[in-house]
mmCIF file of C-alpha atoms in Angstrom:
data_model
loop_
_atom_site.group_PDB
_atom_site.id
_atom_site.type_symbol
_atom_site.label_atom_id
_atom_site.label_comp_id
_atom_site.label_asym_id
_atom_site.label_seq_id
_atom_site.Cartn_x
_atom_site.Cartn_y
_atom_site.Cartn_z
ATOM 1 C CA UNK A 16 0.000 0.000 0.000
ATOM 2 C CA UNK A 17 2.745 2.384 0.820
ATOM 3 C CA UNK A 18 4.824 1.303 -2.513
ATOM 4 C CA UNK A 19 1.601 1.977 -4.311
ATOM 5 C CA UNK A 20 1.257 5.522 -2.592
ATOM 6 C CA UNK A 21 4.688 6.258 -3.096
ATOM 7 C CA UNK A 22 4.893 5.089 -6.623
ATOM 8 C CA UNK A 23 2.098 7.875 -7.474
ATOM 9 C CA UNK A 24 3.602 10.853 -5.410
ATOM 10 C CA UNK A 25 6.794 10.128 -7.695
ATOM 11 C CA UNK A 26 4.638 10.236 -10.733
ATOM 12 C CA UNK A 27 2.999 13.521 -9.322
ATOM 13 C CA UNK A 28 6.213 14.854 -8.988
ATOM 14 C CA UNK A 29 8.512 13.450 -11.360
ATOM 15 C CA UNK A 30 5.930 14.424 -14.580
ATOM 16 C CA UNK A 31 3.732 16.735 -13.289
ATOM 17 C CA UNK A 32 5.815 19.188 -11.027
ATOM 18 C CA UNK A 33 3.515 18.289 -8.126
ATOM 19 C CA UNK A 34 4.439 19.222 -4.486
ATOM 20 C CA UNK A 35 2.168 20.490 -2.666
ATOM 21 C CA UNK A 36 -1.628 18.940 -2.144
ATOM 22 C CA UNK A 37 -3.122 22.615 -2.816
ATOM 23 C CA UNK A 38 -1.260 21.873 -6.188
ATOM 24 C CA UNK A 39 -3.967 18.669 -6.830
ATOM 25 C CA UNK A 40 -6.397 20.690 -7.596
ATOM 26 C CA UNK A 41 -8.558 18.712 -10.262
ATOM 27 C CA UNK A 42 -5.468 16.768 -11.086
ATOM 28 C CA UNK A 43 -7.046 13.525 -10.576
ATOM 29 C CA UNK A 44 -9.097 14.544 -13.950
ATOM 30 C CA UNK A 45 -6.617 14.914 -16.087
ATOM 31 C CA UNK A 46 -4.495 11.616 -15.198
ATOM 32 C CA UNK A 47 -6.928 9.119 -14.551
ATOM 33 C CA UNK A 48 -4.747 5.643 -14.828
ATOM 34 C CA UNK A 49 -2.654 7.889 -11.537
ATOM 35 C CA UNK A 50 -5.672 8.712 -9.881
ATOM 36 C CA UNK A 51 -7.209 5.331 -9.863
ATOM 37 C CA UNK A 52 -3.616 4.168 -8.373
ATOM 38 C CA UNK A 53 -3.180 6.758 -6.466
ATOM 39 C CA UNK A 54 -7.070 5.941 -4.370
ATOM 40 C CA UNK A 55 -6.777 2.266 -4.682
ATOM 41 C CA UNK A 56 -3.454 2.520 -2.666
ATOM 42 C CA UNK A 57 -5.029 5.181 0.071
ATOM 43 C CA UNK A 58 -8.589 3.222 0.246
ATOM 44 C CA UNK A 59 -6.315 0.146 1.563
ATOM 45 C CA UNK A 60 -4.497 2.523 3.852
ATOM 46 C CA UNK A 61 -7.921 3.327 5.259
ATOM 47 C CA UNK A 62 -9.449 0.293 5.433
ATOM 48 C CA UNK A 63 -11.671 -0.179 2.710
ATOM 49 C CA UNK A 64 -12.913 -3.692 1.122
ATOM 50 C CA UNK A 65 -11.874 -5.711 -0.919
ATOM 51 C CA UNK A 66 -8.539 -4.182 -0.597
ATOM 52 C CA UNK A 67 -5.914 -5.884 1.235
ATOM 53 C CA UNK A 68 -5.684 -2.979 3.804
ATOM 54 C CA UNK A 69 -9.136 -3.900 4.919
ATOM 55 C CA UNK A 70 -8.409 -7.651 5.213
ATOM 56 C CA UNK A 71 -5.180 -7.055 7.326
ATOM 57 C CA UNK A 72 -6.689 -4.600 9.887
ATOM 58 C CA UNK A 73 -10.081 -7.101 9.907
ATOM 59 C CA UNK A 74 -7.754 -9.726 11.151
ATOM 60 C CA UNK A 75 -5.502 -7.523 13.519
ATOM 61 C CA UNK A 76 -8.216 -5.993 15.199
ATOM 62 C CA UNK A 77 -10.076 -9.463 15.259
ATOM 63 C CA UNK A 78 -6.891 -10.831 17.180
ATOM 64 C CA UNK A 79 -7.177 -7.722 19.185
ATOM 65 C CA UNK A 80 -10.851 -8.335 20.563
ATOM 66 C CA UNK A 81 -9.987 -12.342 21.120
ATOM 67 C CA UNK A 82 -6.842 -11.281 22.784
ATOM 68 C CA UNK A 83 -8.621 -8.629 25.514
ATOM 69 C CA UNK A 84 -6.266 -6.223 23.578
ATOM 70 C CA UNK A 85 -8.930 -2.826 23.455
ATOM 71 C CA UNK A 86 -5.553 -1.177 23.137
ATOM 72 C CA UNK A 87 -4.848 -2.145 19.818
ATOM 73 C CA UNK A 88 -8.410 -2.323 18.680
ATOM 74 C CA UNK A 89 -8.856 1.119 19.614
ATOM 75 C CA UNK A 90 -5.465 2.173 18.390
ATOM 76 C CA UNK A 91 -6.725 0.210 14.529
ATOM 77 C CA UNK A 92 -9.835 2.122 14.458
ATOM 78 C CA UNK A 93 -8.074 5.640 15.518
ATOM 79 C CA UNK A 94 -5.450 5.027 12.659
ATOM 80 C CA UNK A 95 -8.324 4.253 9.948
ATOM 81 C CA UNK A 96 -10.437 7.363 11.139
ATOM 82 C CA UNK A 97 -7.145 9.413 10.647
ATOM 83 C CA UNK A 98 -6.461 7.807 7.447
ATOM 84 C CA UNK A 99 -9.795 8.593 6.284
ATOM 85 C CA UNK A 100 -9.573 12.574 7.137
ATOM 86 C CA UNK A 101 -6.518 12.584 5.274
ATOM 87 C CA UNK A 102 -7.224 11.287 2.166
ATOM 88 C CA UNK A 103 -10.712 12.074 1.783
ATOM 89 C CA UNK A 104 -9.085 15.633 1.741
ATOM 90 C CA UNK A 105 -6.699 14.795 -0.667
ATOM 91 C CA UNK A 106 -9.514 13.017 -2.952
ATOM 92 C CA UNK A 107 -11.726 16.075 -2.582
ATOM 93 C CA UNK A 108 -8.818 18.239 -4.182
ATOM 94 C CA UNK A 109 -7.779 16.008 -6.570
ATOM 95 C CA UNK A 110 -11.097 14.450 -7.812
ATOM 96 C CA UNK A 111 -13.097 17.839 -7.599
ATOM 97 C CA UNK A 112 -10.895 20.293 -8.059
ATOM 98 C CA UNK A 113 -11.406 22.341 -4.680
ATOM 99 C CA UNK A 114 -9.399 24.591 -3.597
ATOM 100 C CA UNK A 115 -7.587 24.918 -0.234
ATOM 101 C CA UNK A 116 -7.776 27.204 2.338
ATOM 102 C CA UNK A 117 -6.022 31.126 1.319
ATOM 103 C CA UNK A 118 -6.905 30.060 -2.622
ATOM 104 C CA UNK A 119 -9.042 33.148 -4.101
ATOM 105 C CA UNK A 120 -11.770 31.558 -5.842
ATOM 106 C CA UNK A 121 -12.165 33.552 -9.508
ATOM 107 C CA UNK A 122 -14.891 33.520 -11.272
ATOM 108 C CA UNK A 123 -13.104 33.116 -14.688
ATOM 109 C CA UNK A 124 -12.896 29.319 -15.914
ATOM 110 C CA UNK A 125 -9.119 29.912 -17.182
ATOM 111 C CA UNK A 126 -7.570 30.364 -13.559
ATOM 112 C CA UNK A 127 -9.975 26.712 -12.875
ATOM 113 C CA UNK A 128 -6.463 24.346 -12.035
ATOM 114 C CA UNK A 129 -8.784 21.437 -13.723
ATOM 115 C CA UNK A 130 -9.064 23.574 -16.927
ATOM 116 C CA UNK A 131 -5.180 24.575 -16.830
ATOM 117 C CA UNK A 132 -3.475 21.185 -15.982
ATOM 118 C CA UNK A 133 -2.723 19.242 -19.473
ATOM 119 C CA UNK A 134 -4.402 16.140 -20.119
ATOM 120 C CA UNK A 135 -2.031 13.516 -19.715
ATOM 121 C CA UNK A 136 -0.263 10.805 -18.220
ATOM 122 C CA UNK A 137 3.049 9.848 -16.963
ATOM 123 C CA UNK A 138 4.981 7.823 -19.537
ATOM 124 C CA UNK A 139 4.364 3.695 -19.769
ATOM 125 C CA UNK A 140 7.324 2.263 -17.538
ATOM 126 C CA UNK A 141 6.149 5.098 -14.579
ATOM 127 C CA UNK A 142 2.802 3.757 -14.910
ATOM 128 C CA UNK A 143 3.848 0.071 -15.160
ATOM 129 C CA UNK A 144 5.020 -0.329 -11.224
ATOM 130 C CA UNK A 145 1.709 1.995 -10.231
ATOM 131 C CA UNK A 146 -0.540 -0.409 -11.707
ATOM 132 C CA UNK A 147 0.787 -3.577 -10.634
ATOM 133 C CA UNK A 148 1.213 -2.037 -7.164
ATOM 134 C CA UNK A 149 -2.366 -1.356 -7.108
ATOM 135 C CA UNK A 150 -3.443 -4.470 -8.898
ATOM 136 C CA UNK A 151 -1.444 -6.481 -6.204
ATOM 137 C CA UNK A 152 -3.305 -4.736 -3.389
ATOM 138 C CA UNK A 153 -6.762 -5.608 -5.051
ATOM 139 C CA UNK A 154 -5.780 -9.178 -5.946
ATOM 140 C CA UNK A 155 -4.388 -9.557 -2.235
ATOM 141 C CA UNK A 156 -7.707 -8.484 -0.852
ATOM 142 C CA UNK A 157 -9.763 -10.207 -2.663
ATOM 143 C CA UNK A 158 -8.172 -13.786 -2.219
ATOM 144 C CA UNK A 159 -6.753 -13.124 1.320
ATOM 145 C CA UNK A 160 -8.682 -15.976 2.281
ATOM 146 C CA UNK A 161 -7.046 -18.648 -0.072
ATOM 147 C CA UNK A 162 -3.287 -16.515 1.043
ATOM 148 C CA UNK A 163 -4.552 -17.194 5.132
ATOM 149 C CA UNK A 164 -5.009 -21.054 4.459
ATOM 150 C CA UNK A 165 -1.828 -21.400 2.382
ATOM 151 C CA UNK A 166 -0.251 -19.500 5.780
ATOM 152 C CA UNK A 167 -1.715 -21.572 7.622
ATOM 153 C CA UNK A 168 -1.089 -24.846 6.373
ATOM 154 C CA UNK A 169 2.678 -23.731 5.629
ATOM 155 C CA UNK A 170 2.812 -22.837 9.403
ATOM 156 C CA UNK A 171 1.324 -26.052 10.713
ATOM 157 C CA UNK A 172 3.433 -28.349 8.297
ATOM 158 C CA UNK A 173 6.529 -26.546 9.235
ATOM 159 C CA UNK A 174 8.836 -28.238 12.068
ATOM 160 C CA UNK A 175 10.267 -25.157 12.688
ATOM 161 C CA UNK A 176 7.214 -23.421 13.406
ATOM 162 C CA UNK A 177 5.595 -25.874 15.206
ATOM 163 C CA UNK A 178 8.096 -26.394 17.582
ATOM 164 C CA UNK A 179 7.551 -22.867 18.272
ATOM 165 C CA UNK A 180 4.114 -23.230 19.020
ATOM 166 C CA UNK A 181 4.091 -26.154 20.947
#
């Protein structure tokens, strides 16, 4: 999730100049195969099905509740919630083109940052990692129950292991 994420602020910078999140403004728009990276990678840093970030913290706070550990249940949900503020701002900028806070808001469509930006996207072999990165995180959530039981099994096959957990 965090390669994915990174991957895309690379693109946003490397092609498009990029740096600040006031600089999103409608950017989303205008790059769509980055966008669609871009969320898939932050909807699994929130928590959102069927991505693998959803799956993982599903489990960890599962373990949490079985294990009397409100701690780190309550820490999960805090992180998601703060997740969620984040890039739902970010999304909001980039997807709709709002502006931040201190932006004057003209009335003329040729200062619009969604009518400015070019139409475009970052060349094939940026896009390449982006997209696999994002496909992996998909794939990963949607078959994390066939990747648990292969886990599983390889844990309770292994000597190693189950010495451990003996």
């Amino acid at each position: 999730m965090t390669l994915c994420l990174f991957l895309a602020a690379g693109i946003l910078f490397q092609f498009h100049g990029i740096r600040e999140i006031g600089d999103l403004g409608g950017f989303f728009k205008k790059a769509p195969v980055t966008s669609i990276g871009f969320t898939i990678a932050a909807l699994a840093m929130i928590g959102i099905p069927p991505t693998c970030g959803f799956f993982s913290k599903f489990y960890l706070i599962r373990g949490g509740i079985e294990g009397g550990r409100w701690e780190y249940v309550a820490a999960l949900l805090i992180s998601s919630l703060i997740h969620a503020v984040l890039f739902f701002r970010i999304f909001e900028i980039a997807w709709f083109g709002k502006k931040t806070a201190g932006e004057s808001s003209p009335d003329s469509r040729q200062d619009d940052p969604v009518e400015t930006l070019p139409r475009r996207e970052a060349p094939l072999h940026a896009l390449l990692p982006l997209v696999a990165a994002a496909a992996l995180i998909l794939l990963t959530g949607i078959f994390n129950g066939q990747i648990v039981e292969v886990l599983r099994l390889a844990f309770e096959t292994s000597p190693a292991v189950a010495s451990h957990l003996k």
